[in-house]
Amino acid sequence: SFSDRAFAYKLNQSIESFKPDIIHCQFGTDALKLIDNLKYRKKDIPIFIQFRGYDASMMLRESPVYVRRMRKLFKRKNIHPIFVAEYLYNNLINYGAVPDKKRILYSCTDLTFFKRSSYPIDREVHRFLQISSLTEKKGHRYTLEAFALFKKQHPDINWNLNIAGDGPQYKVLFDLVNQLGLGEQVKFIGKVTPKEAKDLLENAHYFVHHSITDDRGSTEGIPNAIMEAMAMELPVISTRHAGIPELVEEGVHGYLVDEKDIQTYASRIANILEWDKQPINRSKIAEKFELNQHIDTLTAFYEEELYG
């Protein structure tokens, strides 16, 4: 139970004042906290629950109680789950929590902001980039090991790798760079603003993002950073992880490798040097992952339950 008297008082006071037509919860765990404290008189108010990653992966593996609660919750007529990737939808189905409908709402990217204004043509140094928090799930360790192998296999190729973001693994990764002899090629940029992220993407040739399932079984949905890179027409090297294959098609938008497969990853680094900018990557974002389309889809979900 997530019952909390102080939270329940503030929650219900706010809801009674605002009188919402719909309540939308980000993450399954937040939905349980809402429901355990909700005293709103309008018992049939539509509640949308958006599953984003760990709440449809790790939580299912670690907590039988969570699974039972989701199974029970999904039987209520006013509960409407949404998933940021079809992979997460299938996860809950596999655990016996069956949604009322299949609602996939991909995360989105603002194409008006992430729009290329120039094309770096200098290839004397091949510029790779990753933008993400420095956490286990982002797979930086395997990226560094793959680049170390690539360097050994292709000592004459000039390249560098910028890693933007901060997080708990910074010290471990910084030490690993030195242990692998990558100090001259790899640079940690630190936390960046959206404008700084766009500038980094503008000046990169390739984007890498080696998502993995962490030790607790938590997965991503579909990383926004990959969407932003594709909006900027960068070819991508990523993993067959969670919903990423729903975004990145092997050999079309870049390459996908199995999680922690260092040998193939290093080979794909070499292969992608032949790639130029990929307008098709931006087209994929425009087709399924664009901001206004996201809003229209979500609005349609709301209106369907409000008006039938």
Backbone as numpy.savetxt, mean C-alpha at the origin, in Angstrom:
# Nx Ny Nz CAx CAy CAz Cx Cy Cz
-13.48 -7.27 23.76 -14.31 -6.07 23.76 -13.45 -4.82 23.76
-13.93 -3.81 23.03 -13.26 -2.51 23.01 -14.05 -1.48 23.81
-14.95 -1.93 24.67 -15.79 -1.01 25.44 -14.95 -0.05 26.25
-15.33 1.22 26.19 -14.58 2.28 26.87 -15.57 3.40 27.19
-15.88 3.58 28.44 -16.95 4.51 28.82 -16.66 5.94 28.38
-15.42 6.38 28.57 -15.08 7.75 28.21 -15.18 7.95 26.69
-14.65 6.97 25.95 -14.72 7.05 24.49 -16.17 6.98 24.02
-16.97 6.08 24.62 -18.36 5.93 24.24 -19.13 7.23 24.44
-18.87 7.93 25.53 -19.56 9.19 25.78 -19.25 10.21 24.69
-17.97 10.38 24.37 -17.58 11.35 23.34 -18.11 10.93 21.97
-18.02 9.65 21.66 -18.47 9.14 20.37 -19.95 9.42 20.16
-20.76 9.01 21.13 -22.21 9.12 20.96 -22.69 10.56 21.04
-21.99 11.38 21.82 -22.32 12.80 21.86 -22.09 13.43 20.48
-20.97 13.06 19.85 -20.65 13.59 18.54 -21.65 13.12 17.48
-21.99 11.84 17.52 -22.91 11.28 16.54 -24.31 11.86 16.69
-24.79 12.00 17.92 -26.12 12.58 18.13 -26.19 14.02 17.64
-25.07 14.73 17.76 -25.03 16.11 17.31 -24.97 16.20 15.78
-24.15 15.36 15.18 -23.91 15.43 13.73 -24.99 14.74 12.91
-25.57 13.67 13.49 -26.61 12.87 12.82 -26.18 12.41 11.42
-25.18 11.58 11.34 -24.67 11.15 10.03 -25.65 10.24 9.30
-25.59 10.27 7.99 -26.34 9.32 7.17 -25.61 7.99 7.07
-24.29 8.05 7.19 -23.43 6.88 7.04 -22.26 7.04 8.01
-21.79 5.92 8.53 -20.53 5.91 9.28 -19.53 5.06 8.51
-18.33 5.59 8.32 -17.29 4.89 7.54 -16.08 4.69 8.45
-15.72 3.45 8.68 -14.57 3.12 9.54 -13.37 2.73 8.69
-12.22 3.31 8.99 -10.98 2.91 8.36 -10.33 1.84 9.24
-10.22 0.62 8.73 -9.65 -0.55 9.38 -10.71 -1.32 10.19
-10.64 -2.63 10.11 -11.58 -3.50 10.80 -11.53 -3.36 12.31
-10.34 -3.16 12.86 -10.23 -3.02 14.31 -10.94 -1.76 14.80
-10.88 -0.69 14.02 -11.58 0.54 14.40 -13.10 0.32 14.36
-13.55 -0.51 13.46 -14.99 -0.79 13.38 -15.47 -1.49 14.65
-14.67 -2.41 15.16 -15.06 -3.08 16.40 -15.09 -2.10 17.57
-14.15 -1.18 17.59 -14.16 -0.17 18.65 -15.40 0.71 18.54
-15.76 1.08 17.32 -16.98 1.86 17.12 -18.20 1.09 17.62
-18.36 -0.13 17.15 -19.57 -0.91 17.42 -19.70 -1.23 18.90
-18.59 -1.49 19.59 -18.64 -1.81 21.01 -19.00 -0.61 21.87
-18.96 0.57 21.29 -19.26 1.78 22.06 -20.42 2.59 21.49
-21.05 2.09 20.43 -22.10 2.85 19.74 -23.45 2.64 20.41
-24.07 3.73 20.82 -25.40 3.68 21.43 -26.42 4.46 20.62
-26.08 4.77 19.39 -26.91 5.65 18.55 -28.29 5.04 18.37
-29.31 5.86 18.51 -30.69 5.39 18.45 -31.05 4.80 17.09
-30.39 5.29 16.03 -30.68 4.79 14.69 -29.85 3.53 14.45
-30.38 2.39 14.85 -29.62 1.15 14.88 -29.27 0.62 13.48
-30.05 1.03 12.46 -29.82 0.49 11.13 -28.97 1.41 10.26
-28.31 2.40 10.85 -27.47 3.29 10.05 -26.41 2.49 9.32
-26.21 2.72 8.02 -25.18 1.97 7.28 -23.78 2.25 7.83
-23.05 1.18 8.09 -21.67 1.28 8.57 -20.77 0.61 7.54
-19.90 1.39 6.92 -18.92 0.87 5.97 -17.60 0.63 6.70
-17.01 -0.52 6.46 -15.73 -0.88 7.07 -14.72 -1.09 5.97
-13.67 -0.28 5.96 -12.66 -0.36 4.90 -11.44 -1.14 5.41
-11.18 -2.29 4.80 -10.06 -3.14 5.17 -8.86 -2.77 4.32
-7.71 -2.54 4.99 -6.57 -1.93 4.31 -5.29 -2.77 4.31
-5.20 -3.78 5.16 -3.94 -4.54 5.20 -3.91 -5.52 6.36
-3.30 -5.10 7.46 -3.13 -6.01 8.60 -4.47 -6.50 9.15
-5.53 -5.67 9.00 -6.85 -6.03 9.52 -7.52 -7.13 8.69
-6.94 -7.46 7.53 -7.45 -8.58 6.73 -6.32 -9.55 6.42
-5.30 -9.56 7.27 -4.19 -10.51 7.11 -3.73 -10.98 8.49
-2.85 -10.22 9.12 -2.30 -10.61 10.42 -3.37 -10.87 11.47
-4.37 -10.00 11.56 -5.41 -10.15 12.58 -6.18 -11.45 12.41
-6.36 -11.87 11.16 -7.08 -13.12 10.90 -6.27 -14.32 11.40
-4.96 -14.24 11.27 -4.10 -15.35 11.70 -3.90 -15.37 13.20
-3.81 -14.20 13.81 -3.43 -14.11 15.22 -4.60 -14.19 16.18
-5.79 -13.85 15.73 -6.90 -13.71 16.68 -8.15 -14.45 16.21
-8.38 -15.67 16.72 -9.64 -16.37 16.41 -10.87 -15.57 16.87
-10.71 -14.82 17.96 -11.83 -13.99 18.44 -12.18 -12.93 17.40
-11.17 -12.30 16.82 -11.38 -11.29 15.77 -12.11 -11.92 14.58
-11.71 -13.11 14.19 -12.36 -13.81 13.06 -13.82 -14.07 13.38
-14.10 -14.58 14.59 -15.49 -14.87 14.97 -16.33 -13.60 14.96
-15.74 -12.53 15.45 -16.48 -11.28 15.49 -16.78 -10.77 14.08
-15.83 -10.91 13.16 -16.07 -10.48 11.79 -17.14 -11.33 11.12
-17.11 -12.63 11.36 -18.15 -13.51 10.79 -19.53 -13.06 11.26
-19.63 -12.79 12.55 -20.91 -12.37 13.12 -21.31 -10.98 12.61
-20.33 -10.09 12.55 -20.59 -8.72 12.14 -21.09 -8.66 10.70
-20.50 -9.45 9.83 -20.86 -9.42 8.41 -22.28 -9.91 8.15
-22.90 -10.55 9.14 -24.28 -11.02 8.98 -25.30 -9.92 9.22
-24.84 -8.80 9.79 -25.75 -7.68 10.03 -26.04 -6.93 8.74
-27.28 -6.57 8.52 -27.70 -5.97 7.25 -27.12 -4.57 7.05
-26.73 -3.90 8.12 -26.23 -2.53 7.97 -24.70 -2.45 7.90
-24.03 -3.60 7.84 -22.57 -3.64 7.78 -22.13 -3.90 6.34
-21.29 -3.00 5.82 -20.90 -3.06 4.41 -19.37 -2.95 4.27
-18.67 -4.08 4.14 -17.21 -4.06 4.02 -16.75 -3.55 2.66
-15.60 -2.88 2.67 -14.91 -2.39 1.48 -13.46 -2.86 1.57
-12.84 -3.17 0.44 -11.48 -3.69 0.45 -10.62 -2.90 -0.53
-9.39 -2.58 -0.11 -8.49 -1.82 -0.97 -7.79 -2.71 -1.99
-8.01 -4.02 -1.89 -7.46 -4.96 -2.87 -8.31 -6.22 -2.86
-8.46 -6.83 -4.01 -9.22 -8.07 -4.09 -8.58 -9.17 -3.24
-7.27 -9.10 -3.11 -6.54 -10.07 -2.28 -7.09 -10.08 -0.85
-7.35 -8.90 -0.28 -7.84 -8.81 1.09 -9.28 -9.33 1.20
-10.08 -9.05 0.19 -11.44 -9.60 0.13 -11.39 -11.12 0.20
-10.52 -11.72 -0.61 -10.41 -13.18 -0.63 -9.92 -13.73 0.70
-9.05 -12.99 1.38 -8.57 -13.42 2.70 -9.73 -13.63 3.66
-10.62 -12.66 3.74 -11.74 -12.76 4.67 -12.70 -13.87 4.26
-12.92 -14.02 2.96 -13.75 -15.13 2.48 -13.16 -16.46 2.95
-11.85 -16.60 2.83 -11.18 -17.85 3.22 -11.32 -18.14 4.70
-11.52 -17.11 5.52 -11.72 -17.31 6.96 -13.20 -17.37 7.33
-14.06 -17.43 6.34 -15.48 -17.61 6.61 -16.23 -16.35 6.94
-15.60 -15.18 6.77 -16.29 -13.90 6.97 -16.73 -13.41 5.60
-18.01 -13.60 5.28 -18.51 -13.36 3.92 -19.22 -12.01 3.86
-18.65 -11.06 3.10 -19.30 -9.75 2.97 -20.62 -9.84 2.23
-21.47 -8.81 2.41 -22.75 -8.79 1.71 -22.57 -8.63 0.21
-21.51 -7.89 -0.18 -21.21 -7.67 -1.59 -19.70 -7.56 -1.76
-19.24 -7.71 -2.99 -17.83 -7.56 -3.30 -17.57 -6.10 -3.68
-17.04 -5.33 -2.75 -16.75 -3.92 -2.98 -15.23 -3.71 -2.94
-14.64 -3.46 -4.08 -13.21 -3.16 -4.15 -13.05 -1.66 -4.39
-12.39 -0.99 -3.48 -12.13 0.44 -3.62 -10.62 0.64 -3.53
-9.98 0.66 -4.68 -8.53 0.83 -4.68 -8.16 2.19 -4.11
-7.04 2.24 -3.41 -6.49 3.53 -3.02 -6.18 4.32 -4.28
-5.88 5.59 -4.12 -5.83 6.42 -5.33 -4.66 7.40 -5.29
-4.41 7.97 -6.45 -3.34 8.94 -6.64 -3.89 10.15 -7.38
-3.41 11.30 -7.00 -3.82 12.55 -7.65 -2.96 12.76 -8.89
-3.53 12.46 -10.04 -2.78 12.57 -11.29 -2.44 14.01 -11.66
-3.19 14.96 -11.16 -2.87 16.36 -11.46 -1.62 16.80 -10.70
-1.36 16.16 -9.54 -0.15 16.48 -8.77 1.03 15.64 -9.24
0.83 14.32 -9.29 1.91 13.44 -9.73 1.90 13.36 -11.25
2.44 14.40 -11.85 2.49 14.52 -13.30 3.88 14.96 -13.70
4.48 14.21 -14.60 5.85 14.49 -15.01 5.92 15.77 -15.84
6.92 16.61 -15.53 7.13 17.83 -16.31 8.42 17.79 -17.12
9.28 16.81 -16.83 10.52 16.67 -17.60 10.93 15.20 -17.64
11.84 14.89 -18.52 12.30 13.52 -18.70 13.82 13.48 -18.61
14.38 13.05 -17.47 15.83 12.96 -17.39 16.37 11.95 -18.39
17.29 12.37 -19.20 17.81 11.49 -20.26 19.22 11.00 -19.96
19.86 11.58 -18.98 21.22 11.17 -18.64 21.19 9.77 -18.02
21.83 8.82 -18.67 21.88 7.45 -18.15 23.30 7.04 -17.78
24.19 8.01 -17.61 25.54 7.64 -17.18 25.49 7.02 -15.79
24.54 7.49 -14.99 24.28 6.87 -13.69 22.81 6.48 -13.66
22.52 5.19 -13.45 21.15 4.71 -13.37 20.60 5.00 -11.97
19.51 5.76 -11.90 19.01 6.25 -10.62 17.77 5.46 -10.19
17.92 4.71 -9.10 16.83 3.94 -8.50 16.30 4.67 -7.27
15.03 4.41 -6.94 14.40 5.12 -5.83 13.40 4.21 -5.12
13.38 4.32 -3.78 12.28 3.77 -3.00 11.82 4.84 -2.03
10.49 5.01 -1.92 9.90 5.93 -0.96 8.93 5.12 -0.11
9.21 5.04 1.20 8.33 4.29 2.09 8.84 4.44 3.52
8.02 4.07 4.47 8.50 4.00 5.85 9.56 2.91 5.96
10.48 3.08 6.89 11.56 2.10 7.08 11.08 1.05 8.08
10.23 0.16 7.59 9.68 -0.92 8.41 9.93 -2.25 7.71
9.80 -3.33 8.46 10.10 -4.66 7.93 9.29 -4.97 6.69
8.01 -4.57 6.68 7.10 -4.94 5.60 7.51 -4.36 4.25
8.34 -3.30 4.27 8.73 -2.65 3.02 9.94 -3.32 2.36
10.55 -4.29 3.03 11.54 -5.16 2.39 12.86 -4.52 2.02
13.26 -3.44 2.70 14.52 -2.76 2.34 15.74 -3.69 2.43
15.73 -4.55 3.42 16.88 -5.46 3.59 17.14 -6.26 2.32
16.07 -6.75 1.70 16.22 -7.60 0.51 16.58 -6.76 -0.71
16.11 -5.53 -0.73 16.52 -4.60 -1.78 18.02 -4.36 -1.71
18.53 -4.10 -0.52 19.97 -3.83 -0.37 20.79 -5.07 -0.73
20.33 -6.24 -0.31 21.07 -7.46 -0.62 21.05 -7.73 -2.13
19.94 -7.43 -2.79 19.86 -7.62 -4.23 20.79 -6.66 -4.97
20.86 -5.42 -4.51 21.76 -4.46 -5.14 23.22 -4.84 -4.90
23.52 -5.41 -3.74 24.89 -5.86 -3.49 25.27 -6.98 -4.47
24.34 -7.90 -4.72 24.59 -8.98 -5.67 24.70 -8.42 -7.09
23.81 -7.49 -7.44 23.87 -6.84 -8.75 25.22 -6.15 -8.95
25.69 -5.47 -7.93 26.99 -4.78 -8.01 28.13 -5.77 -8.25
28.05 -6.90 -7.58 29.08 -7.92 -7.75 29.05 -8.50 -9.17
27.84 -8.68 -9.70 27.69 -9.28 -11.03 27.98 -8.28 -12.16
27.78 -6.98 -11.88 27.95 -5.94 -12.90 28.77 -4.78 -12.34
30.04 -5.02 -12.05 30.86 -4.00 -11.38 31.09 -2.74 -12.22
30.89 -2.80 -13.51 31.17 -1.64 -14.36 29.97 -0.72 -14.57
28.81 -1.11 -14.07 27.61 -0.29 -14.25 27.52 0.75 -13.14
27.30 2.00 -13.52 27.16 3.08 -12.55 25.68 3.23 -12.15
25.43 3.23 -10.86 24.05 3.34 -10.37 24.05 3.94 -8.98
22.89 4.43 -8.57 22.71 4.80 -7.17 21.27 4.50 -6.77
21.06 4.41 -5.47 19.75 4.13 -4.91 19.46 5.13 -3.80
18.41 5.92 -3.97 17.94 6.82 -2.93 16.79 6.14 -2.18
16.88 6.15 -0.85 15.82 5.59 -0.01 15.24 6.73 0.82
13.99 7.09 0.54 13.33 8.18 1.26 12.35 7.60 2.27
12.26 8.25 3.43 11.38 7.80 4.49 12.14 7.59 5.78
11.41 7.47 6.87 12.04 7.17 8.15 11.26 6.08 8.85
11.81 5.58 9.95 11.13 4.50 10.65 12.08 3.73 11.53
11.57 2.71 12.22 12.35 2.00 13.24 13.54 1.21 12.72
13.59 0.92 11.43 14.69 0.10 10.90 15.85 0.92 10.35
15.82 2.22 10.56 16.88 3.06 9.96 18.27 2.59 10.36
18.53 2.40 11.65 19.89 2.05 12.12 20.32 0.70 11.55
19.42 -0.27 11.55 19.75 -1.60 11.02 20.10 -1.50 9.54
19.32 -0.74 8.80 19.54 -0.62 7.35 20.79 0.19 7.04
21.03 1.24 7.82 22.24 2.04 7.63 23.49 1.18 7.84
23.46 0.35 8.89 24.60 -0.54 9.16 24.75 -1.58 8.05
23.61 -2.07 7.53 23.66 -3.08 6.47 24.27 -2.51 5.20
23.98 -1.26 4.88 24.58 -0.61 3.72 26.10 -0.66 3.81
26.63 -0.35 4.97 28.09 -0.36 5.16 28.65 -1.78 5.12
27.93 -2.71 5.72 28.39 -4.11 5.71 28.46 -4.65 4.29
27.54 -4.22 3.43 27.48 -4.72 2.06 28.37 -3.92 1.11
29.01 -2.91 1.62 29.90 -2.10 0.78 29.17 -1.23 -0.21
28.00 -0.73 0.20 27.16 0.08 -0.71 27.15 1.55 -0.33
28.07 1.96 0.53 28.06 3.32 1.05 28.16 4.39 -0.01
28.81 4.09 -1.13 28.96 5.10 -2.19 27.73 5.18 -3.09
26.92 4.12 -3.11 25.78 4.09 -4.03 24.43 4.38 -3.35
24.30 4.08 -2.07 23.01 4.16 -1.40 22.97 5.37 -0.47
21.90 6.14 -0.59 21.73 7.34 0.24 20.36 7.32 0.90
20.34 7.58 2.21 19.09 7.72 2.94 18.69 9.19 2.95
17.53 9.48 2.39 17.07 10.85 2.24 16.37 11.35 3.50
15.72 10.44 4.23 14.90 10.83 5.37 13.46 11.08 4.95
12.67 11.57 5.89 11.26 11.83 5.63 11.12 12.96 4.61
10.17 12.80 3.69 10.00 13.80 2.63 8.55 14.27 2.57
8.35 15.49 2.11 7.02 16.02 1.85 6.52 15.48 0.52
5.23 15.60 0.23 4.74 15.19 -1.09 5.47 15.89 -2.23
5.77 17.18 -2.08 6.49 17.90 -3.13 7.90 17.33 -3.31
8.57 17.03 -2.19 9.90 16.44 -2.28 9.85 15.05 -2.88
8.81 14.29 -2.54 8.64 12.96 -3.13 8.47 13.06 -4.64
7.66 14.02 -5.08 7.46 14.21 -6.51 8.78 14.55 -7.21
9.58 15.43 -6.60 10.86 15.81 -7.19 11.79 14.61 -7.31
11.80 13.75 -6.28 12.63 12.55 -6.33 12.17 11.63 -7.47
10.86 11.47 -7.61 10.31 10.64 -8.69 10.65 11.23 -10.05
10.59 12.54 -10.15 10.89 13.24 -11.41 12.31 12.94 -11.88
13.21 12.77 -10.93 14.62 12.65 -11.27 15.15 11.21 -11.17
14.25 10.27 -10.96 14.65 8.86 -10.93 14.39 8.21 -12.28
15.06 7.08 -12.50 14.81 6.28 -13.70 13.93 5.07 -13.41
14.02 4.54 -12.18 13.32 3.29 -11.84 12.88 3.37 -10.38
11.79 2.63 -10.06 11.26 2.60 -8.70 11.27 1.17 -8.19
11.71 0.99 -6.95 11.74 -0.34 -6.34 10.93 -0.32 -5.04
10.27 -1.44 -4.77 9.45 -1.53 -3.55 9.20 -3.01 -3.26
10.07 -3.60 -2.44 10.05 -5.05 -2.22 9.19 -5.39 -1.00
7.88 -5.27 -1.14 6.97 -5.57 -0.04 7.05 -7.05 0.34
6.99 -7.31 1.66 7.01 -8.68 2.15 5.94 -8.85 3.23
5.59 -10.10 3.52 4.76 -10.41 4.67 5.67 -10.45 5.89
5.35 -9.66 6.92 6.27 -9.57 8.06 6.14 -10.79 8.97
6.93 -10.83 10.03 7.00 -12.01 10.89 5.68 -12.34 11.57
4.78 -11.36 11.68 3.49 -11.59 12.31 2.39 -11.92 11.30
2.77 -11.96 10.02 1.79 -12.28 9.00 1.04 -11.09 8.46
1.50 -9.88 8.76 0.84 -8.67 8.27 1.28 -8.38 6.85
0.33 -8.01 6.00 0.63 -7.69 4.61 0.18 -6.27 4.30
0.61 -5.79 3.15 0.13 -4.52 2.63 -1.21 -4.75 1.92
-1.83 -3.65 1.49 -2.90 -3.74 0.52 -2.24 -3.57 -0.84
-2.23 -2.33 -1.33 -1.46 -1.94 -2.50 -0.76 -0.64 -2.14
0.56 -0.61 -2.09 1.26 0.60 -1.63 0.99 1.82 -2.51
0.61 2.91 -1.88 0.38 4.16 -2.62 1.65 4.64 -3.32
2.80 4.35 -2.71 4.06 4.82 -3.29 4.26 4.26 -4.70
3.84 3.02 -4.91 3.97 2.43 -6.25 3.03 3.14 -7.22
1.83 3.45 -6.76 0.88 4.18 -7.61 1.47 5.52 -8.04
2.07 6.23 -7.09 2.64 7.54 -7.40 3.79 7.41 -8.39
4.62 6.38 -8.20 5.72 6.16 -9.14 5.20 5.85 -10.54
4.15 5.05 -10.61 3.59 4.72 -11.92 2.91 5.93 -12.56
2.30 6.78 -11.74 1.73 8.02 -12.27 2.80 8.89 -12.89
4.04 8.77 -12.37 5.18 9.52 -12.90 5.92 8.73 -13.98
5.29 7.64 -14.45 5.76 6.86 -15.60 7.02 6.05 -15.33
7.34 5.80 -14.08 8.54 5.02 -13.77 8.26 3.52 -13.88
9.15 2.76 -14.49 9.06 1.31 -14.41 9.36 0.85 -12.99
8.73 -0.24 -12.58 8.72 -0.66 -11.18 9.28 -2.07 -11.04
10.04 -2.30 -9.99 10.36 -3.67 -9.55 9.72 -3.84 -8.18
8.81 -4.81 -8.07 8.15 -5.06 -6.80 7.97 -6.57 -6.60
7.04 -6.94 -5.73 6.89 -8.35 -5.37 5.48 -8.86 -5.66
5.40 -10.18 -5.75 4.09 -10.84 -5.83 3.55 -10.93 -4.40
3.05 -9.82 -3.96 2.65 -9.66 -2.56 1.29 -9.00 -2.50
0.37 -9.61 -1.74 -0.94 -9.02 -1.48 -1.57 -8.52 -2.79
-1.96 -7.23 -2.83 -2.65 -6.71 -4.00 -1.76 -6.11 -5.07
-0.44 -6.18 -4.90 0.46 -5.54 -5.86 0.28 -6.07 -7.28
0.08 -7.39 -7.51 -0.14 -7.85 -8.88 -1.42 -7.30 -9.51
-2.33 -6.75 -8.70 -3.52 -6.10 -9.25 -3.16 -4.74 -9.86
-2.01 -4.22 -9.49 -1.54 -2.93 -9.99 -0.43 -3.10 -11.03
0.58 -3.90 -10.71 1.76 -4.05 -11.56 1.68 -5.37 -12.31
1.59 -5.29 -13.62 1.58 -6.50 -14.45 3.00 -6.81 -14.89
3.41 -8.05 -14.63 4.76 -8.51 -14.95 5.08 -8.30 -16.42
6.21 -7.62 -16.68 6.66 -7.40 -18.03 5.96 -6.28 -18.76
4.95 -5.67 -18.14 4.21 -4.57 -18.76 4.52 -3.25 -18.05
4.36 -3.26 -16.74 4.62 -2.05 -15.95 5.96 -2.12 -15.22
6.61 -3.25 -15.34 7.87 -3.48 -14.65 8.04 -4.96 -14.40
8.63 -5.31 -13.26 8.84 -6.72 -12.93 8.35 -7.02 -11.53
7.87 -8.25 -11.34 7.51 -8.76 -10.02 8.39 -9.96 -9.70
8.88 -10.02 -8.47 9.66 -11.17 -8.03 9.01 -11.73 -6.78
9.33 -12.96 -6.46 8.83 -13.53 -5.21 9.49 -12.84 -4.02
8.78 -12.80 -2.92 9.32 -12.19 -1.72 10.65 -12.85 -1.32
11.65 -12.01 -1.05 12.97 -12.43 -0.53 13.79 -13.21 -1.54
13.41 -13.19 -2.81 14.16 -13.89 -3.86 15.26 -12.95 -4.38
16.39 -12.98 -3.73 17.48 -12.04 -4.02 18.06 -12.27 -5.41
18.20 -13.52 -5.81 18.81 -13.83 -7.10 18.00 -13.24 -8.25
16.68 -13.49 -8.25 15.84 -12.97 -9.31 15.76 -11.45 -9.25
15.71 -10.91 -8.05 15.65 -9.47 -7.87 16.88 -8.81 -8.52
18.05 -9.35 -8.25 19.28 -8.80 -8.85 19.23 -8.88 -10.38
18.71 -9.98 -10.90 18.59 -10.12 -12.36 17.64 -9.08 -12.94
16.54 -8.83 -12.23 15.57 -7.84 -12.70 16.11 -6.42 -12.64
16.98 -6.15 -11.69 17.65 -4.84 -11.66 18.44 -4.64 -12.96
19.14 -5.69 -13.37 19.90 -5.61 -14.62 18.97 -5.47 -15.82
17.87 -6.23 -15.81 16.93 -6.19 -16.94 16.28 -4.83 -17.11
15.96 -4.19 -16.00 15.18 -2.95 -16.09 16.00 -1.76 -16.58
17.31 -1.94 -16.62 18.17 -0.86 -17.16 17.85 -0.57 -18.62
17.22 -1.52 -19.31 16.86 -1.34 -20.71 15.55 -0.57 -20.88
14.84 -0.33 -19.78 13.53 0.30 -19.85 13.66 1.82 -19.81
12.80 2.48 -20.54 12.68 3.94 -20.48 11.41 4.26 -19.70
11.00 5.53 -19.73 9.75 5.91 -19.09 8.60 5.12 -19.70
7.58 4.87 -18.90 6.47 4.02 -19.29 5.14 4.78 -19.20
4.72 5.46 -20.27 3.41 6.13 -20.25 2.27 5.16 -19.94
2.45 3.87 -20.27 1.41 2.88 -19.98 1.18 2.74 -18.47
2.21 3.02 -17.69 2.05 2.96 -16.24 1.10 4.04 -15.74
1.25 5.24 -16.30 0.34 6.32 -15.93 -1.09 6.00 -16.40
-1.21 5.37 -17.55 -2.53 5.00 -18.06 -3.21 4.00 -17.13
-2.44 3.09 -16.53 -3.02 2.12 -15.60 -3.58 2.83 -14.37
-2.87 3.85 -13.89 -3.36 4.61 -12.75 -4.64 5.35 -13.13
-4.65 5.96 -14.28 -5.83 6.69 -14.74 -7.04 5.77 -14.89
-6.77 4.52 -15.23 -7.85 3.56 -15.48 -8.52 3.10 -14.19
-7.73 2.85 -13.13 -8.30 2.22 -11.93 -7.92 2.87 -10.60
-6.95 3.77 -10.60 -6.41 4.23 -9.32 -6.34 5.75 -9.22
-7.23 6.42 -9.90 -7.20 7.88 -9.95 -8.15 8.47 -8.91
-7.82 9.63 -8.36 -8.51 10.22 -7.23 -10.01 10.42 -7.50
-10.37 11.08 -8.59 -11.78 11.36 -8.84 -12.59 10.09 -9.08
-11.95 9.11 -9.72 -12.61 7.83 -9.92 -12.86 7.15 -8.56
-11.90 7.25 -7.67 -12.03 6.70 -6.31 -13.23 7.32 -5.61
-13.35 8.64 -5.68 -14.45 9.35 -5.03 -15.79 8.93 -5.63
-15.85 8.82 -6.95 -17.09 8.42 -7.61 -17.51 7.01 -7.20
-16.52 6.10 -7.09 -16.84 4.72 -6.70 -17.35 4.68 -5.27
-16.69 5.39 -4.39 -17.12 5.40 -2.98 -18.51 6.02 -2.85
-18.76 7.10 -3.57 -20.07 7.73 -3.54 -21.15 6.77 -4.02
-20.84 6.00 -5.04 -21.80 5.02 -5.56 -22.11 3.95 -4.51
-21.08 3.52 -3.76 -21.31 2.55 -2.68 -22.27 3.14 -1.65
-22.03 4.39 -1.26 -22.90 5.05 -0.29 -24.33 5.13 -0.80
-24.49 5.63 -2.01 -25.83 5.88 -2.55 -26.62 4.59 -2.73
-25.91 3.52 -3.05 -26.58 2.23 -3.23 -27.26 1.80 -1.94
-26.60 2.02 -0.80 -27.18 1.61 0.48 -28.20 2.63 1.01
-28.03 3.88 0.66 -28.96 4.91 1.13 -30.26 4.92 0.34
-30.13 4.73 -0.98 -31.29 4.93 -1.85 -31.72 3.68 -2.62
-30.89 2.63 -2.53 -31.26 1.39 -3.21 -30.98 1.38 -4.70
